[in-house]
Short mmCIF file of C-alpha atoms and ligand atoms in Angstrom, two decimals:
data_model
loop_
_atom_site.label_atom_id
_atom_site.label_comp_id
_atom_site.label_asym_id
_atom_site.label_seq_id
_atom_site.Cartn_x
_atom_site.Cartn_y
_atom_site.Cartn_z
CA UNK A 1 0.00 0.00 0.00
CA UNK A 2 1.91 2.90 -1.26
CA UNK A 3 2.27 5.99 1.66
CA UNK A 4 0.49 8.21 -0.85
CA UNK A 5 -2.87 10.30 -0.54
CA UNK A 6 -3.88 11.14 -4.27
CA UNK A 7 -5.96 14.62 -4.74
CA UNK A 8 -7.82 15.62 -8.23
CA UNK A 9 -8.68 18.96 -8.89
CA UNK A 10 -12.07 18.42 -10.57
CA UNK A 11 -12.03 21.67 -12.44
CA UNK A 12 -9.37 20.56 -14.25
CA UNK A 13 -9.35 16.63 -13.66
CA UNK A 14 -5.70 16.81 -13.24
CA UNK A 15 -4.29 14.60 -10.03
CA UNK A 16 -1.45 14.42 -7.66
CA UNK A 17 0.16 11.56 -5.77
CA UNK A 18 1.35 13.58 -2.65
CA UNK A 19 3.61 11.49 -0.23
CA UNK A 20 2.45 11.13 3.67
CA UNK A 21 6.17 11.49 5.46
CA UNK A 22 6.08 11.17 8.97
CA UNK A 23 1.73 11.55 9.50
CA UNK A 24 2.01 14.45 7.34
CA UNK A 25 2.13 15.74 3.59
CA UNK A 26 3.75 18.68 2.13
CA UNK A 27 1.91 21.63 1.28
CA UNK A 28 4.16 22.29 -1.71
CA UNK A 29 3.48 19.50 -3.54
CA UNK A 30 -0.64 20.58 -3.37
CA UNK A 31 0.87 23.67 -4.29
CA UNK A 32 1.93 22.49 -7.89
CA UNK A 33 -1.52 20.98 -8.79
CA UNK A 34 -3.44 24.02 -7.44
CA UNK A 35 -1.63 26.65 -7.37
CA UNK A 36 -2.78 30.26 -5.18
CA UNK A 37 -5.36 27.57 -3.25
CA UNK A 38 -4.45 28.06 0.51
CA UNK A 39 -5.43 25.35 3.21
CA UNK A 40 -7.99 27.10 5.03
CA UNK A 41 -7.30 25.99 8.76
CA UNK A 42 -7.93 29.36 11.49
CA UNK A 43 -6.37 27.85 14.84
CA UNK A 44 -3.87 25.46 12.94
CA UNK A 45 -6.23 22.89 14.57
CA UNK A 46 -4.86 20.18 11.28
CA UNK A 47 -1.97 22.32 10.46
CA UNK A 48 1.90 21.06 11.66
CA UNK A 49 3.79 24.33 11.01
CA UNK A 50 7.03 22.60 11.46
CA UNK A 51 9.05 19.03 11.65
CA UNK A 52 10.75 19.13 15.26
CA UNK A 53 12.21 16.40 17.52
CA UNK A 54 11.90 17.81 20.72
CA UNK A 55 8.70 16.61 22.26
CA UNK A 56 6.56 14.06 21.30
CA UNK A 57 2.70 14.28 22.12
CA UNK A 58 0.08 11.90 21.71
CA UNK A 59 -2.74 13.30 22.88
CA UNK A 60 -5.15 10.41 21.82
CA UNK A 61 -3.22 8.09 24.58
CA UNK A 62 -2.42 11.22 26.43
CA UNK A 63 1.89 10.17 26.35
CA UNK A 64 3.75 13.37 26.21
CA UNK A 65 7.56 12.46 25.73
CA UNK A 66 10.71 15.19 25.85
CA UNK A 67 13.34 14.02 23.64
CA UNK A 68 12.19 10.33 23.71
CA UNK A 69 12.04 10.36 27.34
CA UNK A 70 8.47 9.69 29.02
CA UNK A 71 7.21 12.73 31.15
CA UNK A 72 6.45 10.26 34.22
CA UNK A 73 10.25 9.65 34.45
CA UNK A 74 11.68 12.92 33.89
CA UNK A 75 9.45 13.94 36.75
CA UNK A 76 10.32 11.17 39.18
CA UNK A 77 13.92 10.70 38.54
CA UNK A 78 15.04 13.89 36.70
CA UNK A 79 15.70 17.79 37.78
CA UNK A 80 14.32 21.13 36.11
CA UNK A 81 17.94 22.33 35.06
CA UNK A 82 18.35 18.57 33.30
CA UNK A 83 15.46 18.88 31.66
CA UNK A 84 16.61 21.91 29.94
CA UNK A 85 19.96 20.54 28.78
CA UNK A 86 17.93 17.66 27.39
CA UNK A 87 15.09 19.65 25.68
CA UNK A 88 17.89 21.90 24.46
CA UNK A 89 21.11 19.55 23.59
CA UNK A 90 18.87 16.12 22.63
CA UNK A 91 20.85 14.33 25.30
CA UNK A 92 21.16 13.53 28.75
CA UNK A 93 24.15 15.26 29.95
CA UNK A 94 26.71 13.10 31.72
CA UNK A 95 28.17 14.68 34.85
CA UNK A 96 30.72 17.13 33.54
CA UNK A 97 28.62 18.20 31.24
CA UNK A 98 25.54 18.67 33.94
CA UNK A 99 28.28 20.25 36.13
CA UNK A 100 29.56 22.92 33.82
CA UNK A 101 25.58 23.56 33.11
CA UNK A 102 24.49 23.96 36.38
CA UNK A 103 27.24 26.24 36.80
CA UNK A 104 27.22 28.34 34.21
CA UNK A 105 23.38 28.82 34.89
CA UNK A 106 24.11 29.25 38.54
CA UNK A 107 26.10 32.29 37.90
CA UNK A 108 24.46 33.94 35.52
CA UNK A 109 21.25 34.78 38.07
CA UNK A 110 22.47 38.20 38.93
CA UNK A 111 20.58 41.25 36.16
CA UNK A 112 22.18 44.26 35.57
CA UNK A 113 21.73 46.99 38.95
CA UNK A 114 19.92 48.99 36.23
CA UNK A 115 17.18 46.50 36.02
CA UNK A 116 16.67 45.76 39.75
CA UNK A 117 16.24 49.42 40.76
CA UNK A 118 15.39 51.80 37.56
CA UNK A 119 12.97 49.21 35.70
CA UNK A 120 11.71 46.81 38.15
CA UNK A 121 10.99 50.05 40.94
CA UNK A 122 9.43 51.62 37.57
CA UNK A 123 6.34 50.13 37.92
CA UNK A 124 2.93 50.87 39.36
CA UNK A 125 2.81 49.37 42.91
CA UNK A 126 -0.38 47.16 41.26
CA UNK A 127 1.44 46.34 38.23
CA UNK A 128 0.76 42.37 37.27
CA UNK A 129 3.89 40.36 37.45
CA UNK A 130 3.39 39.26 33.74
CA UNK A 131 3.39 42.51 32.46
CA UNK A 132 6.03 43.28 34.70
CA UNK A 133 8.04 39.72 33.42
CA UNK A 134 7.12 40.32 29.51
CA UNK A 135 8.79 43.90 29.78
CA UNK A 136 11.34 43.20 31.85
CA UNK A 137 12.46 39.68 29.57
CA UNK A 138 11.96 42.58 26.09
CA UNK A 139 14.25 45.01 28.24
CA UNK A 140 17.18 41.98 28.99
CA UNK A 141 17.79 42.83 25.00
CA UNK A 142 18.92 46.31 25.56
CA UNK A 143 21.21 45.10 28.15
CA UNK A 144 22.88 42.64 26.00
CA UNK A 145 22.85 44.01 21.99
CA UNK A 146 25.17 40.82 20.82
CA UNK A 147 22.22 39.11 20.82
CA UNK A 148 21.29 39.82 17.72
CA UNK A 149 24.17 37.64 16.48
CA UNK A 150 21.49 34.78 16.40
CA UNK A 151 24.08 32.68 13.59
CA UNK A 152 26.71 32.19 16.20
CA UNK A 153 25.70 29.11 18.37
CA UNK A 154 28.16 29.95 21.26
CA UNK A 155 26.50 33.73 21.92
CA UNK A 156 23.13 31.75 21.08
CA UNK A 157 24.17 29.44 24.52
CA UNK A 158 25.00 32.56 25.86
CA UNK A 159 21.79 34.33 25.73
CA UNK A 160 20.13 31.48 26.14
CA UNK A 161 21.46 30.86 29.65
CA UNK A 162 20.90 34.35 30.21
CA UNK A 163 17.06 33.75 29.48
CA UNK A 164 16.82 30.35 32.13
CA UNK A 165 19.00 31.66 34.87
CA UNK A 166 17.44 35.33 35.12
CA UNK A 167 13.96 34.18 34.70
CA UNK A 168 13.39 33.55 38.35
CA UNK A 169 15.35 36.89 39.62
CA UNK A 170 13.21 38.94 37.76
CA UNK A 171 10.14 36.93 38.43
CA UNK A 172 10.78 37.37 42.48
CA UNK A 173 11.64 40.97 41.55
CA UNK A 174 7.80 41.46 40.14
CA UNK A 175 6.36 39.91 43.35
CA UNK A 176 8.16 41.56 45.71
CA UNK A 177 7.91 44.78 43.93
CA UNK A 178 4.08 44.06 44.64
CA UNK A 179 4.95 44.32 48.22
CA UNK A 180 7.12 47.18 48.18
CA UNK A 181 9.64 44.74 49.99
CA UNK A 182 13.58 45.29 49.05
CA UNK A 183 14.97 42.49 46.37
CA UNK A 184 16.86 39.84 47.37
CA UNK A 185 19.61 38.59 45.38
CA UNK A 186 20.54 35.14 44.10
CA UNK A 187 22.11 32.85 46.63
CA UNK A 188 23.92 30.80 44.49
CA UNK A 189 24.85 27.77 47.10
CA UNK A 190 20.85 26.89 46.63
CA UNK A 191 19.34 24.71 43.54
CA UNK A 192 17.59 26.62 41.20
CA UNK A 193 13.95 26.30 42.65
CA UNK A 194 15.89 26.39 46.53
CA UNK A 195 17.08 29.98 45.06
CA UNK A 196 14.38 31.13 43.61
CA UNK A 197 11.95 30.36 46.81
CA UNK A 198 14.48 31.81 48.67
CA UNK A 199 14.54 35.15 46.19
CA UNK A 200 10.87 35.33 46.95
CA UNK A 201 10.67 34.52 50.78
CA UNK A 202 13.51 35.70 52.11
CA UNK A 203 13.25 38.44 54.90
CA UNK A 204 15.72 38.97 57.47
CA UNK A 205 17.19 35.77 58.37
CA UNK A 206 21.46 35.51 56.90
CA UNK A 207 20.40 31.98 54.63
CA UNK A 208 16.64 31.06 53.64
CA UNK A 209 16.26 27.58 54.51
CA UNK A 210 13.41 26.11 51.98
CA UNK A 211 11.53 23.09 52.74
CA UNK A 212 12.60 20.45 50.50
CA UNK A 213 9.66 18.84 49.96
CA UNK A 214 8.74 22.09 48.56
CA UNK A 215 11.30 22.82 46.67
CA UNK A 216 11.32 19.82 45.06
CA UNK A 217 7.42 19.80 44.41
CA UNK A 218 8.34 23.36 42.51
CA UNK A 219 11.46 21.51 40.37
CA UNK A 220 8.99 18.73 39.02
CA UNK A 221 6.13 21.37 38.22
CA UNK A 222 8.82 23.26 36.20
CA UNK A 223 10.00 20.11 34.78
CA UNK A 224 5.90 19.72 33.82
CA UNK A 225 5.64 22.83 31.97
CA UNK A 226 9.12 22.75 30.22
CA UNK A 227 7.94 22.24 26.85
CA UNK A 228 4.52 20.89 25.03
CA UNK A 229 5.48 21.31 20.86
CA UNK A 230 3.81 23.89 19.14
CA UNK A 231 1.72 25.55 21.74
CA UNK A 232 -0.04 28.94 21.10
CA UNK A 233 3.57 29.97 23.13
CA UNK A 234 5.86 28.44 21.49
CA UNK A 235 4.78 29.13 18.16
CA UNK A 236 4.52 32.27 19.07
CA UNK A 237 8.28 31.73 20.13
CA UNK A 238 9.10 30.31 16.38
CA UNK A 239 7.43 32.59 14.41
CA UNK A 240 9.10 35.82 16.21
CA UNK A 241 12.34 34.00 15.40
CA UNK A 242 11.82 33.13 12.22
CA UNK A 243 12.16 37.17 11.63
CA UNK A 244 15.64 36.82 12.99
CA UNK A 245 15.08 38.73 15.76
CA UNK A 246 16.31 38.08 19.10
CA UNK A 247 16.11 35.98 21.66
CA UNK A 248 14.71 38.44 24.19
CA UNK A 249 12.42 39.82 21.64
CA UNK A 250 11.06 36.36 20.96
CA UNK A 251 10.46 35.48 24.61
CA UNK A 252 8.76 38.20 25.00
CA UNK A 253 6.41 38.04 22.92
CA UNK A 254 6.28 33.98 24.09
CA UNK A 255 5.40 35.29 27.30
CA UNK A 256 2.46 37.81 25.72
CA UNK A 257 1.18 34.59 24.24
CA UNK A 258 1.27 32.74 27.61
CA UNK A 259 -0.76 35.25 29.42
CA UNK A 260 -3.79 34.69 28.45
CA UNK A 261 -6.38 32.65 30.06
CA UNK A 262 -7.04 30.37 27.27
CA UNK A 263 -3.54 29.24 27.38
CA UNK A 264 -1.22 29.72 30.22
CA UNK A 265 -3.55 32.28 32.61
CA UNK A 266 -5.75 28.98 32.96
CA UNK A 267 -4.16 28.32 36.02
CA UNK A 268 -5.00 31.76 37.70
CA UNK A 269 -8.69 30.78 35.97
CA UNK A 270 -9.57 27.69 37.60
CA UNK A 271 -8.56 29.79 41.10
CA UNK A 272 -11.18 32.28 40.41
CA UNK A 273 -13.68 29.33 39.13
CA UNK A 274 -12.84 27.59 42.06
CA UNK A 275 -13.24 30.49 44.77
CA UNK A 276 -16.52 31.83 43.03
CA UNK A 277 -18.19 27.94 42.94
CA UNK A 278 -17.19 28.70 47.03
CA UNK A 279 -19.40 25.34 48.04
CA UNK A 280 -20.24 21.82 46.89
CA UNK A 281 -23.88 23.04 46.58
CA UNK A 282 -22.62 25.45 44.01
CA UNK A 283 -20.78 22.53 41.69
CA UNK A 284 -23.78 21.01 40.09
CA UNK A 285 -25.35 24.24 39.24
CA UNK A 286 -21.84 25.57 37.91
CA UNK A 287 -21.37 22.68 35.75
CA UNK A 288 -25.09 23.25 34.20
CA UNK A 289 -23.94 26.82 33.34
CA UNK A 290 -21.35 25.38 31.70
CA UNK A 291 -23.14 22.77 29.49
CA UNK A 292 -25.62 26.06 28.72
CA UNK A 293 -22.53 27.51 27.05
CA UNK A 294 -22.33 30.08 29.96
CA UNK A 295 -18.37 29.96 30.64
CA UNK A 296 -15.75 27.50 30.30
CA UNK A 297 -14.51 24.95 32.78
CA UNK A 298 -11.43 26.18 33.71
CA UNK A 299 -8.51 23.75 33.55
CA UNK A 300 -10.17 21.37 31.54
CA UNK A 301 -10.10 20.72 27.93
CA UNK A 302 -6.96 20.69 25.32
CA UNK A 303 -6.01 21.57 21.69
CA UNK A 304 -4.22 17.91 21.58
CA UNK A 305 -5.04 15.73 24.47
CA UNK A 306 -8.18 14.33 24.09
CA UNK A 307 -7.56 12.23 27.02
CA UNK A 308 -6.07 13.11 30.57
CA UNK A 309 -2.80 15.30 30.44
CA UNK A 310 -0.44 13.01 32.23
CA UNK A 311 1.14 16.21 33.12
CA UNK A 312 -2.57 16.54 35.41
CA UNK A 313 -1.92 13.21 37.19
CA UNK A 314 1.19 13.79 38.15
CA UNK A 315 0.57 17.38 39.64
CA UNK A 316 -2.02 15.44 41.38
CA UNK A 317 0.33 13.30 42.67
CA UNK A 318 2.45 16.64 43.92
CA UNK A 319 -0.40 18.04 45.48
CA UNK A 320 -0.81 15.33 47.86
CA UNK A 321 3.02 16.08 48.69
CA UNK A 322 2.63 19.12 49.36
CA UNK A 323 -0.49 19.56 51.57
CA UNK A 324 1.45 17.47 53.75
CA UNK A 325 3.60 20.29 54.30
CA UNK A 326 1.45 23.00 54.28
CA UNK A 327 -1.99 21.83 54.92
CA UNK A 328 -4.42 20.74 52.67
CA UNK A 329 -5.92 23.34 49.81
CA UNK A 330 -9.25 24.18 50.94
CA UNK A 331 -10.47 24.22 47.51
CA UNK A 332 -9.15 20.63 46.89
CA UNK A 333 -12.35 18.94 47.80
CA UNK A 334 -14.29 20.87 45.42
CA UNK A 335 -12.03 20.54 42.40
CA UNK A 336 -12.15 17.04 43.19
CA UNK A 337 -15.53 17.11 43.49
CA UNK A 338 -15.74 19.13 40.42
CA UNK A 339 -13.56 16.59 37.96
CA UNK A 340 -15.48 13.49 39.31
CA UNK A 341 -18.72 15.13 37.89
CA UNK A 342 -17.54 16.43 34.70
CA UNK A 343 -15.49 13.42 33.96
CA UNK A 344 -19.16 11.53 34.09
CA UNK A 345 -20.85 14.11 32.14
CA UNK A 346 -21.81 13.14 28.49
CA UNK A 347 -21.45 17.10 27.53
CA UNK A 348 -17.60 16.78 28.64
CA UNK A 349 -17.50 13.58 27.70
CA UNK A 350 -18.36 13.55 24.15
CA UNK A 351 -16.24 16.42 24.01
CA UNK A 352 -13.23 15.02 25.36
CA UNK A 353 -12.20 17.29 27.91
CA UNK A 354 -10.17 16.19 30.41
CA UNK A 355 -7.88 18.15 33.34
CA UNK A 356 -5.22 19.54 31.92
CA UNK A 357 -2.10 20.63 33.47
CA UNK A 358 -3.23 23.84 34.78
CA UNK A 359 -6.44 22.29 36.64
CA UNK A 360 -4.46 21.54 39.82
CA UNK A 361 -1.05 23.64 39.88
CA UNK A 362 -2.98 26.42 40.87
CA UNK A 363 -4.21 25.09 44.27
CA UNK A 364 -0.05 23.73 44.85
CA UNK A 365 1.15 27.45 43.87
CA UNK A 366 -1.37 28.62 46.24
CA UNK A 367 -0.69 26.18 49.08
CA UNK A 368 2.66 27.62 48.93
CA UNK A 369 2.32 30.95 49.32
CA UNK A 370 2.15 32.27 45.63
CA UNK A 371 -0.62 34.97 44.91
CA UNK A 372 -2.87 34.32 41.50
CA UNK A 373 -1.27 36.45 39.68
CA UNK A 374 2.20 34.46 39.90
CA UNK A 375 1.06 31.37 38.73
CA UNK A 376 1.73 31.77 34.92
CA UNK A 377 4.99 33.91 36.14
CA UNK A 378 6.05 29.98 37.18
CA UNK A 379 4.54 28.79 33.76
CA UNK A 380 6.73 31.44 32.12
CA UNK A 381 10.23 30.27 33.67
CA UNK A 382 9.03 26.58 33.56
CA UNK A 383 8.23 27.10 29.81
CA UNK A 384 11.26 29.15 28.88
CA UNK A 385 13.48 26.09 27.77
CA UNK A 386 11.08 24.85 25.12
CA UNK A 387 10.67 27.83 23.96
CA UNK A 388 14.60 28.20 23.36
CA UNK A 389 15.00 24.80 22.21
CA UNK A 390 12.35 25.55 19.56
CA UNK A 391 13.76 28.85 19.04
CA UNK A 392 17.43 27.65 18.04
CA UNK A 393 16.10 24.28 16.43
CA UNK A 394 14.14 26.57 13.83
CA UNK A 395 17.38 28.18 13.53
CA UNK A 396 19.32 24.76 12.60
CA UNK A 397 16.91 24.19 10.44
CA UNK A 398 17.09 26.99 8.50
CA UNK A 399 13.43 27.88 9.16
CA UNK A 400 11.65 30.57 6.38
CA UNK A 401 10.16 33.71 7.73
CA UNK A 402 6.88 33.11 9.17
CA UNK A 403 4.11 34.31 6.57
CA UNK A 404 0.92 32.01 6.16
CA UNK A 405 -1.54 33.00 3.73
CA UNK A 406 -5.62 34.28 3.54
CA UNK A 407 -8.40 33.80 2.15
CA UNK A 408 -9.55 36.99 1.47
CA UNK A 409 -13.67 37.78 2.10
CA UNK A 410 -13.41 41.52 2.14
CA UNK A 411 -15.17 44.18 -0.60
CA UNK A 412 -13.86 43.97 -4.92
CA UNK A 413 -12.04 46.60 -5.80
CA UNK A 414 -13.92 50.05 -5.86
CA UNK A 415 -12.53 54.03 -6.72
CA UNK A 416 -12.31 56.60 -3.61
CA UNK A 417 -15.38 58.82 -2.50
CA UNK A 418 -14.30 62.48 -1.45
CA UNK A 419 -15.55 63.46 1.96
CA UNK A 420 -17.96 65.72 0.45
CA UNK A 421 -19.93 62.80 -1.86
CA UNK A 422 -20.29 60.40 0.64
C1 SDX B 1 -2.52 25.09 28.18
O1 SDX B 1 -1.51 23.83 23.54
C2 SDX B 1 -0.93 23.45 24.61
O2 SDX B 1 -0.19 22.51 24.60
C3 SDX B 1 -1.26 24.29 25.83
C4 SDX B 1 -0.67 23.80 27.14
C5 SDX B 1 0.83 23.86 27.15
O3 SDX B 1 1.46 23.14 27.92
O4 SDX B 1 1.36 24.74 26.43
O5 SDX B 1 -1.07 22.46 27.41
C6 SDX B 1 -1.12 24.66 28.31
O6 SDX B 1 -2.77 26.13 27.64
C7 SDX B 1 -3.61 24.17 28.68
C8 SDX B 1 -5.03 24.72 28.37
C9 SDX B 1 -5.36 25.76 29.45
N1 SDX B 1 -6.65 26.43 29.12
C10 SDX B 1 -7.76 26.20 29.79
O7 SDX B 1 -7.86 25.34 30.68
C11 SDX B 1 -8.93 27.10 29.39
C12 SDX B 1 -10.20 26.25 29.22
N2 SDX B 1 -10.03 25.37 28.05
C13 SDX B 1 -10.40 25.88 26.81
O8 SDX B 1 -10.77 27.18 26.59
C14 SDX B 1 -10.12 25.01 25.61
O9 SDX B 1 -10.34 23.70 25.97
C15 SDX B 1 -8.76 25.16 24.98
C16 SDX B 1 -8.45 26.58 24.68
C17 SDX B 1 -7.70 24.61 25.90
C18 SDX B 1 -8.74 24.34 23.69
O10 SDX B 1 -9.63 24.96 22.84
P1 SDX B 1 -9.96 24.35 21.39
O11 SDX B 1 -9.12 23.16 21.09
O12 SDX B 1 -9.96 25.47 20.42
O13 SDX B 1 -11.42 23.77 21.61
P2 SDX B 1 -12.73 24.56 21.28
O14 SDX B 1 -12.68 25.91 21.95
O15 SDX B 1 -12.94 24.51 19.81
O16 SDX B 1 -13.83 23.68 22.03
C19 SDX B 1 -14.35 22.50 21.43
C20 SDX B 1 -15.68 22.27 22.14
C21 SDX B 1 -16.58 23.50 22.18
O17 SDX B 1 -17.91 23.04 22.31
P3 SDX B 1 -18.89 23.03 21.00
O18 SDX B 1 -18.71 24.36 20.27
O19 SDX B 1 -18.40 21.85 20.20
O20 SDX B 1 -20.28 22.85 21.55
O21 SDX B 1 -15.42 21.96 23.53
C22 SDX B 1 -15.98 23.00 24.34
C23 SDX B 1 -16.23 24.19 23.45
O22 SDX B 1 -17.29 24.97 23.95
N3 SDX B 1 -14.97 23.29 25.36
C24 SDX B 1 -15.23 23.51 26.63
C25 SDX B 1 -14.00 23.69 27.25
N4 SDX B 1 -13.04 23.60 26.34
C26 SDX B 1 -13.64 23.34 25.17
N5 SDX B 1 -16.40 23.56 27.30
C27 SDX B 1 -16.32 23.81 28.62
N6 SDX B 1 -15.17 23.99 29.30
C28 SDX B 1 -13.99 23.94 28.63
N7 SDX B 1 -12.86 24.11 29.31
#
């Protein structure tokens, strides 16, 4: 049976034998038989925009692999700063290579004095954290110009480190801005989530001791979020870059992308949901509201995964962990209470929505101490290294610019009215 899906054009009853390579088929070749006929697809809900071998999804069986590597595993036996060499390199690193990363990421957590007191202090004492990261990752640009030198791979690991070991300074920067408490600075004898709980928490005391079950808890939700293929984000991240611009420019606008509550604000979303359901009398009439197309269920549903997001059962898994510690969410019972019913109901059902990853980290972030409107600030620097893996694999691959096509719907051609005719 040849790996071939044939398409006539019946206006002209020509044909085409186009090849399926790898689940997909090249546009190009549809090109030649009709040519100036664009795939109509808004949402590139059937569209691959790219070839990539970073992570794998299948979101039928609901596997979600990083290099190969099932998500389950990276999670148990794995760390956050691993994960990135491995979403970024292809590889495992052995120990002297994991050494000279953790260093070099470890010592790059300091930002310019510039940043800490003229931009961060810049903002409104109510600015939100995002809009506080997004600027501040657009401003890390203007601090380092070389960037632009995207063609050299060794100022590309450069920036790049730059990008995954500031991420967390700025991000405790934003929050503790919010409080109009002073900055603390990187402590670089902690792990990267140790240092960046301790950047956030840190009063008075010489050394911030975190709680390890914590801190670990934090590592494997990073690890969760490091990458997920062509997400509204990361596309986002590819097509920026496919202009060539830079790194900080691109992550940026990554970041704009991740905001919102379709995508990466979901987790701040299922908070509010949560809170303003306030009861388990309130569930059954939420859900109904739902099904009568009043509002979405927060945290539930996905582009790909038409199953559960694995990434959902472990967080579960986390949250148990970490209630231990800090006492038990006191919205857990009603987002438990809340899946069990939807996962029963035919209108979720036949729809195939599931958790996904953002219907539980909200009540761990919470549980911990983080306000709502830091929870996709931990998406952002949990996401970052999938978003520069994708970022310098479109660059190996000598990606194109960006620049889909349109059909366009709008008025024919007509001459210009002056003011006074019309
Ligand atoms: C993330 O892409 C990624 O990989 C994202 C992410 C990552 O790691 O990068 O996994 C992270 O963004 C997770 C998703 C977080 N967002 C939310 O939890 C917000 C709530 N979910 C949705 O709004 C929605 O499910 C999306 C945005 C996630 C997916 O939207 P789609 O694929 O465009 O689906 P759709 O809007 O076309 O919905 C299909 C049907 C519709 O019903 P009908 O028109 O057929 O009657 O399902 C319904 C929708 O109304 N539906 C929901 C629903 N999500 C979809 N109904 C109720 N509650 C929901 N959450």
């Amino acid at each position: 049976m040849p790996e071939t899906v044939t398409i006539t054009d019946n206006r002209t009853g020509e044909s085409v034998d186009v090849p399926i390579e790898n689940g997909g088929i090249p546009m190009s070749a549809i090109q030649k038989l009709m040519p100036g006929t664009w795939v109509l697809d808004p949402g590139f809900g059937g569209t691959a925009s790219t070839e990539s071998a970073i992570t794998d999804l299948d979101g039928i069986n609901g596997i979600l692999r990083y290099r190969g590597y099932p998500i389950e595993q990276l999670a148990e036996h794995s760390t956050f700063l691993e994960v990135c060499y491995l979403l970024l390199f292809g590889e495992l690193p052995n120990t002297e290579q994991m050494d000279a990363w953790v260093h070099d990421i470890t010592y790059h957590t300091f930002v310019h004095e510039n940043m800490r007191k003229r931009f961060m202090e810049g903002f409104h004492h109510d600015a939100h954290p995002m809009g506080m990261l997004m600027s501040a990752i657009a401003a890390l640009s203007t601090f380092y110009p070389e960037a632009k030198d995207i063609d050299d791979p060794a100022n590309r690991y450069k920036q790049i480190n730059r990008l995954i070991s500031k991420g967390p300074t700025i991000a405790a920067m934003a929050y503790r801005a919010s409080l109009g408490m002073p900055f603390n600075y990187p402590d670089n004898d902690l792990t990267y989530a140790e240092n960046f709980l301790s950047m956030m928490w840190k009063v008075a005391e010489p050394q911030y001791k975190p709680d390890p079950v914590l801190a670990r808890a934090l590592d494997i939700l990073l690890i969760l979020h490091a990458d997920h293929e062509q997400n509204c984000s990361t596309t986002t991240m590819r097509v920026v870059g496919s202009s060539h611009a830079d790194p900080y420019s691109a992550a940026a606008a990554a970041t704009g992308a991740l905001y919102g509550p379709r995508h990466g604000g979901a987790n701040e979303a299922v908070i509010h949901m949560l809170e303003e359901i306030g009861s388990y009398d309130n569930i059954e009439p939420f859900v109904e509201s739902v099904k009568a197309g009043e509002g979405r269920l927060m945290g539930f549903g996905h582009r790909v995964y038409k199953a559960y997001d694995p990434r959902a059962r472990i967080v579960k898994e986390q949250a148990d962990r970490v209630f231990e510690v800090t006492g038990k969410s006191p919205l857990l019972d009603i987002a438990l209470k809340l899946e069990e019913i939807a996962l029963s109901d035919d209108y979720f059902k036949s729809r195939n929505l599931y958790p996904n990853v953002d219907f539980y980290t909200g009540l761990i972030y919470q549980s911990m101490g983080f306000p709502l409107d830091m929870f996709t600030v931990l998406f952002t620097i949990g996401r970052m290294p999938g978003w520069l893996a994708h970022w310098q694999e479109s660059l190996e691959q000598g990606q194109r610019i960006s620049r889909p096509r349109q059909i366009y719907t709008g008025v024919d051609v007509r001459d210009y009215v002056p003011l006074d005719a019309r």
